[in-house]
Amino acid sequence: MSDNENHFDVLIIGGGPAGLTAGLYAARARLKCVLLEKMIMGGQIATTEMVDNYPGFPEGIAGAEIGPLFETQAKRFGLDVRQFKEGLKVEKLDGGFKVSCGADENFYCKSLIVATGSGWIPLGIPGEERLRGAGVSYCATCDGAFFRDQELAVIGGGNSAVEEALFLTKFASKVYVIHRRDQLRAEKIVQERAFANPKLEFVWSHIPLEIVGDDGVEGVLVKDLKTEKEHLLKVAGAFIYVGMKADSDIVKDLVQVDERGYIVAGEDTLTSCPGIFAAGDVRIKPLRQVATAIADGATAAIMAEKYIENS
Ligand code: NAP
């Protein structure tokens, strides 16, 4: 494809709920629009077993189903969706942006919607990186079934940790939830479900010091913060959910970001760089949900349309 054919009004990076909704609205506004995604459609939600709090699905909907549904709907109005394999680079030009994809594919756009979401923060303890894929995981939906009838540990006390621990009880004989405080951060309804599940055991006020094992996880060395005592919790797998950080590296030199990389942008999705809009989990916001991501996507597309009209 020639560079000329790669000129767009709007280029969206990220195929999660925010990006795909931006694509739907941009396509319906008859803007020439392309969406670039490096993995699977749906973003973070694609690795969530069941989404129970997205309105319109009274019985819940599998996380993996949401992305393809959004994509089909946006494509019906003409959204161009492309996969990319190599790292993207974004450059500011006069009157727009150049987005380079690998060695020789360049896209040019008048406006850019960044909907790249966020990724898991590693704990940064010994054994974590070495045993990644050999019992250390950040995705219960992907790896839970490998641990049928075995004991597992989940680290963290937020929604992700507790929801994923609950999911893991489908396979595991027991799931320890190791949390550094004696109260969970997760929403109350999630806590209620967790406390009612006999396969979950909470290891309160403990921090993990090391993931132990030679070729695979054999345990998590934990420290009791109240007694300072250490002991080995024997488990076959450790699932780590200690928070997220923004995937904003591609634009971090162009827009203002906070210390975790979240893009500074309000509900209008406007960033510090005119022409770049931030939608979904990648922007600073009080609540990261499918519902808030799709709101951002719609807003970003309409703001991009206004920006193009006025520039
Ligand atoms: P989070 O809410 O930031 O929770 C992170 C958890 O990890 C906290 O309990 C924190 O402990 C603990 N933690 C952080 N650093 C640690 C460390 N170094 N060592 C040990 N523990 C550590 O992250 P999240 O659960 O991934 O959720 C991220 C966002 O997605 C949130 O806004 C959440 O509401 C949203 N989310 C929503 C749903 C849903 O609505 N169904 C599902 C998943 C995620 P402290 O509590 O002591 O700080």
Coordinates of C-alpha atoms and ligand atoms in Angstrom, one line a residue:
M1 CA 0.0 0.0 0.0
S2 CA 1.4 3.4 -0.9
D3 CA 2.0 6.1 1.7
N4 CA -0.8 8.1 0.0
E5 CA -3.4 5.5 0.7
N6 CA -2.3 5.6 4.3
H7 CA -3.6 9.1 5.0
F8 CA -6.4 9.2 7.5
D9 CA -8.5 11.8 9.4
V10 CA -8.3 9.8 12.6
L11 CA -5.9 7.0 13.6
I12 CA -6.8 5.0 16.7
I13 CA -4.2 3.0 18.6
G14 CA -5.7 0.2 20.6
G15 CA -8.6 -2.2 20.0
G16 CA -10.2 -2.3 23.5
P17 CA -13.6 -1.0 24.3
A18 CA -12.4 2.7 24.1
G19 CA -10.6 2.3 20.8
L20 CA -13.4 0.3 19.1
T21 CA -16.0 2.8 20.3
A22 CA -14.0 5.7 19.0
G23 CA -13.8 3.8 15.7
L24 CA -17.6 3.3 15.7
Y25 CA -18.3 7.0 16.3
A26 CA -15.5 8.2 13.9
A27 CA -16.8 5.9 11.1
R28 CA -20.4 7.0 11.6
A29 CA -19.1 10.6 11.4
R30 CA -17.8 9.6 8.0
L31 CA -14.2 10.4 9.0
K32 CA -11.5 8.3 7.2
C33 CA -10.4 6.3 10.1
V34 CA -8.1 3.4 10.9
L35 CA -7.6 1.4 14.1
L36 CA -4.3 -0.3 14.9
E37 CA -4.2 -3.2 17.4
K38 CA -1.2 -5.4 18.2
M39 CA -2.9 -8.3 19.8
I40 CA -6.5 -9.4 20.1
M41 CA -9.6 -7.2 19.9
G42 CA -11.1 -6.4 23.3
G43 CA -8.0 -5.2 25.2
Q44 CA -7.7 -6.2 28.9
I45 CA -11.3 -7.3 29.0
A46 CA -10.5 -10.1 26.6
T47 CA -8.7 -11.9 29.3
T48 CA -11.5 -11.5 31.8
E49 CA -13.7 -14.6 32.1
M50 CA -17.1 -12.9 32.8
V51 CA -18.1 -9.3 32.8
D52 CA -21.1 -8.8 35.1
N53 CA -21.2 -5.0 35.3
Y54 CA -21.6 -4.0 31.6
P55 CA -25.3 -3.0 31.2
G56 CA -27.3 -4.7 28.6
F57 CA -26.2 -8.2 29.4
P58 CA -28.3 -9.3 32.3
E59 CA -26.6 -12.7 32.6
G60 CA -23.1 -11.2 32.1
I61 CA -21.0 -11.6 29.0
A62 CA -17.7 -13.4 28.5
G63 CA -14.9 -10.9 28.3
A64 CA -13.6 -12.5 25.1
E65 CA -16.9 -11.9 23.4
I66 CA -17.0 -8.1 23.9
G67 CA -14.1 -7.1 21.6
P68 CA -15.3 -9.1 18.5
L69 CA -18.9 -7.7 19.0
F70 CA -17.6 -4.1 19.2
E71 CA -15.3 -4.7 16.2
T72 CA -18.2 -6.2 14.0
Q73 CA -20.4 -3.2 14.9
A74 CA -17.6 -0.6 14.0
K75 CA -16.7 -2.4 10.8
R76 CA -20.4 -2.3 9.7
F77 CA -19.9 1.5 9.4
G78 CA -16.6 1.2 7.6
L79 CA -13.9 1.2 10.3
D80 CA -10.6 0.0 8.9
V81 CA -8.9 -2.3 11.4
R82 CA -5.2 -3.4 11.0
Q83 CA -2.9 -5.6 13.1
F84 CA 0.6 -4.5 13.7
K85 CA 3.5 -6.6 14.9
E86 CA 6.4 -4.3 15.6
G87 CA 6.7 -1.3 17.9
L88 CA 4.8 1.8 16.8
K89 CA 6.5 5.2 16.6
V90 CA 4.5 8.4 16.7
E91 CA 6.0 11.6 15.2
K92 CA 4.4 15.1 15.3
L93 CA 4.3 16.7 11.8
D94 CA 3.0 20.1 10.6
G95 CA -0.8 19.6 10.7
G96 CA -0.8 16.0 11.9
F97 CA 1.1 12.9 12.9
K98 CA 3.1 10.1 11.3
V99 CA 2.7 6.7 12.9
S100 CA 5.4 4.2 11.8
C101 CA 4.6 0.5 12.0
G102 CA 7.7 -1.6 11.6
A103 CA 10.3 -0.9 8.8
D104 CA 8.2 0.4 6.0
E105 CA 4.6 1.0 6.8
N106 CA 3.8 4.6 7.6
F107 CA 0.4 6.1 8.5
Y108 CA -0.4 9.8 8.4
C109 CA -3.3 11.3 10.3
K110 CA -4.8 14.6 11.2
S111 CA -5.6 13.4 14.7
L112 CA -4.7 10.5 16.9
I113 CA -6.7 8.7 19.5
V114 CA -4.6 6.9 22.0
A115 CA -6.6 4.0 23.5
T116 CA -3.7 1.7 24.5
G117 CA -5.0 0.9 28.0
S118 CA -2.9 -0.3 30.8
G119 CA -0.8 -3.4 31.7
W120 CA 0.0 -5.3 34.9
I121 CA 2.7 -4.1 37.2
P122 CA 5.2 -6.8 38.2
L123 CA 6.0 -7.2 41.9
G124 CA 9.7 -7.1 41.2
I125 CA 10.6 -9.9 43.6
P126 CA 13.2 -12.6 43.0
G127 CA 11.8 -15.6 41.0
E128 CA 9.0 -13.6 39.4
E129 CA 10.6 -13.0 36.1
R130 CA 12.5 -16.3 36.0
L131 CA 9.4 -18.4 36.6
R132 CA 7.1 -16.3 34.4
G133 CA 5.2 -18.8 32.2
A134 CA 6.4 -21.6 34.5
G135 CA 3.8 -21.0 37.3
V136 CA 4.0 -17.2 37.5
S137 CA 1.1 -15.6 35.6
Y138 CA -0.8 -12.4 35.2
C139 CA -3.8 -14.0 33.5
A140 CA -6.0 -16.5 35.3
T141 CA -8.3 -16.9 32.3
C142 CA -5.3 -17.9 30.2
D143 CA -3.5 -20.2 32.6
G144 CA -5.9 -21.2 35.4
A145 CA -6.9 -24.5 33.7
F146 CA -3.3 -25.8 34.0
F147 CA -3.6 -26.0 37.8
R148 CA -6.5 -28.4 38.2
D149 CA -6.7 -29.7 41.8
Q150 CA -3.6 -27.9 42.8
E151 CA -3.0 -25.1 45.4
L152 CA -2.4 -21.6 44.1
A153 CA -1.5 -18.1 45.4
V154 CA -3.0 -14.8 44.2
I155 CA -1.1 -11.7 45.3
G156 CA -3.1 -8.4 45.7
G157 CA -6.3 -7.3 47.3
G158 CA -8.0 -5.2 44.6
N159 CA -10.9 -6.2 42.2
S160 CA -8.5 -8.0 39.9
A161 CA -6.9 -10.1 42.5
V162 CA -10.2 -11.1 44.2
E163 CA -12.1 -11.7 41.0
E164 CA -9.3 -13.8 39.5
A165 CA -8.9 -15.7 42.7
L166 CA -12.6 -16.6 42.6
F167 CA -12.2 -17.7 39.0
L168 CA -9.2 -19.9 39.9
T169 CA -11.3 -21.8 42.5
K170 CA -13.0 -23.5 39.5
F171 CA -9.8 -25.4 38.9
A172 CA -7.6 -25.2 42.0
S173 CA -8.2 -27.2 45.2
K174 CA -7.4 -24.1 47.2
V175 CA -6.4 -20.5 46.5
Y176 CA -4.5 -18.3 49.0
V177 CA -5.0 -14.6 48.6
I178 CA -1.9 -12.9 49.9
H179 CA -2.7 -9.3 50.8
R180 CA -0.5 -6.7 52.5
R181 CA -3.3 -5.3 54.6
D182 CA -6.1 -6.8 56.6
Q183 CA -8.8 -5.3 54.5
L184 CA -9.5 -5.7 50.8
R185 CA -9.6 -2.9 48.3
A186 CA -12.0 -4.8 46.0
E187 CA -15.6 -3.7 45.7
K188 CA -18.0 -5.0 48.5
I189 CA -20.0 -7.3 46.2
V190 CA -16.8 -9.0 45.1
Q191 CA -15.6 -9.3 48.7
E192 CA -18.9 -10.9 49.7
R193 CA -18.5 -13.5 47.0
A194 CA -14.9 -14.2 48.1
F195 CA -15.7 -14.6 51.8
A196 CA -18.4 -17.0 50.9
N197 CA -16.1 -19.2 48.9
P198 CA -14.6 -22.1 51.0
K199 CA -11.8 -22.6 48.5
L200 CA -10.3 -19.1 49.2
E201 CA -8.0 -18.6 52.1
F202 CA -6.9 -15.1 53.0
V203 CA -3.3 -14.5 54.1
W204 CA -3.8 -11.1 55.7
S205 CA -1.0 -8.6 56.4
H206 CA 1.6 -10.6 54.5
I207 CA 3.9 -9.6 51.6
P208 CA 5.6 -11.9 49.2
L209 CA 9.4 -11.9 49.3
E210 CA 10.3 -14.5 46.7
I211 CA 8.7 -16.9 44.2
V212 CA 10.5 -20.1 44.9
G213 CA 11.1 -23.0 42.5
D214 CA 13.7 -24.5 40.0
D215 CA 11.8 -25.2 36.8
G216 CA 8.4 -24.3 38.0
V217 CA 6.8 -22.5 41.0
E218 CA 7.0 -24.6 44.2
G219 CA 6.0 -21.9 46.6
V220 CA 5.8 -18.2 47.7
L221 CA 8.0 -17.1 50.5
V222 CA 5.9 -14.6 52.5
K223 CA 6.5 -12.4 55.5
D224 CA 4.0 -11.6 58.2
L225 CA 4.1 -7.8 58.6
K226 CA 2.8 -8.0 62.1
T227 CA 5.2 -10.7 63.5
E228 CA 8.0 -10.2 60.9
K229 CA 8.1 -14.0 60.6
E230 CA 8.7 -15.6 57.2
H231 CA 7.4 -18.8 55.9
L232 CA 7.0 -20.7 52.6
L233 CA 3.5 -21.1 51.3
K234 CA 3.6 -24.2 49.1
V235 CA 1.7 -23.6 45.8
A236 CA 2.0 -24.7 42.2
G237 CA 1.3 -21.2 40.7
A238 CA 1.4 -17.6 41.7
F239 CA -1.0 -15.1 40.0
I240 CA 0.1 -11.5 40.5
Y241 CA -2.5 -8.6 40.5
V242 CA -0.9 -5.7 42.3
G243 CA -2.2 -2.9 40.0
M244 CA -1.8 -1.6 36.5
K245 CA 0.3 1.1 34.8
A246 CA -0.6 2.9 31.6
D247 CA 0.7 1.7 28.2
S248 CA 1.5 5.2 27.0
D249 CA 5.2 4.9 26.0
I250 CA 4.5 5.6 22.4
V251 CA 3.3 9.2 23.2
K252 CA 5.0 9.9 26.5
D253 CA 7.3 12.5 24.8
L254 CA 4.4 14.2 23.1
V255 CA 1.8 14.5 25.9
Q256 CA 1.8 15.1 29.6
V257 CA 1.7 11.9 31.7
D258 CA 1.7 11.2 35.4
E259 CA 4.2 9.0 37.4
R260 CA 2.5 5.8 36.3
G261 CA 2.3 6.9 32.7
Y262 CA -1.4 7.8 32.7
I263 CA -2.1 10.5 30.2
V264 CA -3.2 13.8 31.7
A265 CA -6.6 14.4 30.0
G266 CA -10.1 15.2 31.4
E267 CA -13.4 13.8 30.4
D268 CA -13.1 15.7 27.1
T269 CA -10.1 13.4 26.3
L270 CA -8.0 16.4 25.3
T271 CA -4.3 16.0 26.0
S272 CA -1.6 18.6 26.3
C273 CA -0.8 18.0 22.6
P274 CA -3.5 19.4 20.2
G275 CA -4.8 16.7 17.9
I276 CA -4.0 13.8 20.4
F277 CA -6.9 12.5 22.4
A278 CA -6.6 9.9 25.2
A279 CA -9.5 7.4 25.7
G280 CA -10.1 4.6 28.2
D281 CA -7.8 3.2 30.9
V282 CA -4.7 5.0 29.5
R283 CA -6.0 8.4 30.8
I284 CA -6.1 9.6 34.4
K285 CA -9.6 8.8 35.6
P286 CA -11.4 7.8 38.8
L287 CA -12.9 4.6 37.5
R288 CA -11.6 2.1 34.9
Q289 CA -14.4 0.1 33.5
V290 CA -15.8 -1.0 30.1
A291 CA -18.6 1.5 30.8
T292 CA -16.2 4.5 31.3
A293 CA -13.9 3.3 28.5
I294 CA -16.7 3.4 25.9
A295 CA -17.8 6.8 27.1
D296 CA -14.2 8.1 26.5
G297 CA -14.1 6.4 23.0
A298 CA -17.3 8.2 21.9
T299 CA -16.1 11.5 23.3
A300 CA -12.6 11.2 21.7
A301 CA -14.1 10.6 18.3
I302 CA -16.4 13.6 18.4
M303 CA -13.6 15.8 19.8
A304 CA -11.3 14.6 17.0
E305 CA -14.0 15.5 14.5
K306 CA -14.3 19.0 15.9
Y307 CA -10.6 19.4 16.0
I308 CA -10.3 18.5 12.3
E309 CA -13.1 20.9 11.4
N310 CA -11.5 23.8 13.2
S311 CA -7.9 23.2 12.1
Ligands
NAP1 P1 -5.7 -2.0 42.3 O1 -7.2 -1.6 42.5 O2 -4.7 -0.9 42.2 O3 -5.3 -3.0 43.5 C1 -3.9 -3.4 43.6 C2 -3.8 -4.3 44.8 O4 -2.5 -4.7 44.9 C3 -4.1 -3.5 46.1 O5 -4.9 -4.3 47.0 C4 -2.8 -3.2 46.7 O6 -2.7 -3.2 48.1 C5 -1.9 -4.4 46.2 N1 -0.5 -4.0 46.0 C6 0.0 -3.0 45.3 N2 1.3 -3.0 45.2 C7 1.7 -4.1 46.0 C8 2.9 -4.7 46.3 N3 4.1 -4.1 45.9 N4 2.9 -5.8 47.1 C9 1.8 -6.3 47.5 N5 0.6 -5.9 47.2 C10 0.5 -4.8 46.5 O7 -5.5 -2.8 41.0 P2 -6.5 -3.8 40.2 O8 -7.2 -4.7 41.2 O9 -5.7 -4.5 39.2 O10 -7.6 -2.9 39.6 C11 -7.1 -1.9 38.6 C12 -8.3 -1.1 38.2 O11 -9.2 -1.9 37.4 C13 -9.2 -0.6 39.4 O12 -9.7 0.7 39.1 C14 -10.3 -1.6 39.5 O13 -11.4 -1.2 40.1 C15 -10.5 -1.9 38.0 N6 -11.1 -3.3 37.9 C16 -12.4 -3.4 38.0 C17 -13.0 -4.7 37.9 C18 -14.5 -4.8 38.0 O14 -15.2 -3.8 38.1 N7 -15.1 -5.9 37.9 C19 -12.2 -5.8 37.7 C20 -10.8 -5.7 37.7 C21 -10.3 -4.4 37.8 P3 -3.4 -2.0 48.9 O15 -4.9 -2.3 48.9 O16 -2.8 -2.1 50.3 O17 -3.1 -0.7 48.2

